[in-house]
Amino acid sequence: MNKLLFLFLTLLVIGSCKDEDNTNADFFSPVQVYLSINLNLPAYTNLSLPQGYVYESGGNKGIIIYHTIFNEYVAFDRTCPLNPTDACSYVSVDSTNSFYRCGHYTSSWQACCNSKFDPANGSVLSGSAKRALKQYYVRQDGSTLIITNTP
């Protein structure tokens, strides 16, 4: 009876396992992020109004700092979570400033997987990506934003 129960439980555990879809696994390289942004500097005037943004170096493929319509600042890695090692896998703010999408602008739009992401929380709005963008912590201290990968 014990052998039968053991066999049943073993089959149950094995049967509940499934192949993991690694096409969208979290392959982000661990990086140290610490940015200090002085909002009074001319380079950051785009951040003074909601839906304003800037691109900064850092993270894996750069960082988007975005001023949401909720009057908060958020920061996301520019690496698309679908195929983060692809050369084209950059996330950019759409020309309407209302969402992010996978691809980048040169003289025109160059799509990669063309997934779209919510600018406030980085969640997937449409497309092939299954994971949200990698988000960084943003703390505001007066007119300074501190962006880090740890709280």
mmCIF file of C-alpha atoms in Angstrom, residues 44-54 65-74 96-99 119-120:
data_model
loop_
_atom_site.group_PDB
_atom_site.id
_atom_site.type_symbol
_atom_site.label_atom_id
_atom_site.label_comp_id
_atom_site.label_asym_id
_atom_site.label_seq_id
_atom_site.Cartn_x
_atom_site.Cartn_y
_atom_site.Cartn_z
ATOM 1 C CA TYR A 44 15.876 67.557 -17.429
ATOM 2 C CA THR A 45 13.222 70.173 -18.314
ATOM 3 C CA ASN A 46 11.264 67.419 -20.137
ATOM 4 C CA LEU A 47 10.614 65.860 -16.728
ATOM 5 C CA SER A 48 8.821 68.972 -15.434
ATOM 6 C CA LEU A 49 5.494 67.996 -17.026
ATOM 7 C CA PRO A 50 3.516 64.738 -16.952
ATOM 8 C CA GLN A 51 4.401 62.403 -19.840
ATOM 9 C CA GLY A 52 7.837 63.965 -20.053
ATOM 10 C CA TYR A 53 10.817 61.644 -20.148
ATOM 11 C CA VAL A 54 14.569 61.385 -20.545
ATOM 12 C CA ILE A 65 12.939 58.158 -16.505
ATOM 13 C CA TYR A 66 9.300 59.106 -16.988
ATOM 14 C CA HIS A 67 6.968 61.620 -15.301
ATOM 15 C CA THR A 68 3.580 59.879 -15.083
ATOM 16 C CA ILE A 69 0.148 61.467 -15.420
ATOM 17 C CA PHE A 70 -0.211 60.684 -11.691
ATOM 18 C CA ASN A 71 2.604 63.197 -11.020
ATOM 19 C CA GLU A 72 5.079 60.490 -10.011
ATOM 20 C CA TYR A 73 8.459 59.591 -11.440
ATOM 21 C CA VAL A 74 9.255 56.052 -12.563
ATOM 22 C CA THR A 96 2.680 60.092 -28.344
ATOM 23 C CA ASN A 97 4.476 59.728 -24.964
ATOM 24 C CA SER A 98 1.616 57.466 -23.818
ATOM 25 C CA PHE A 99 3.334 54.045 -23.867
ATOM 26 C CA PRO A 119 4.424 53.927 -18.894
ATOM 27 C CA ALA A 120 3.353 54.086 -15.232
#
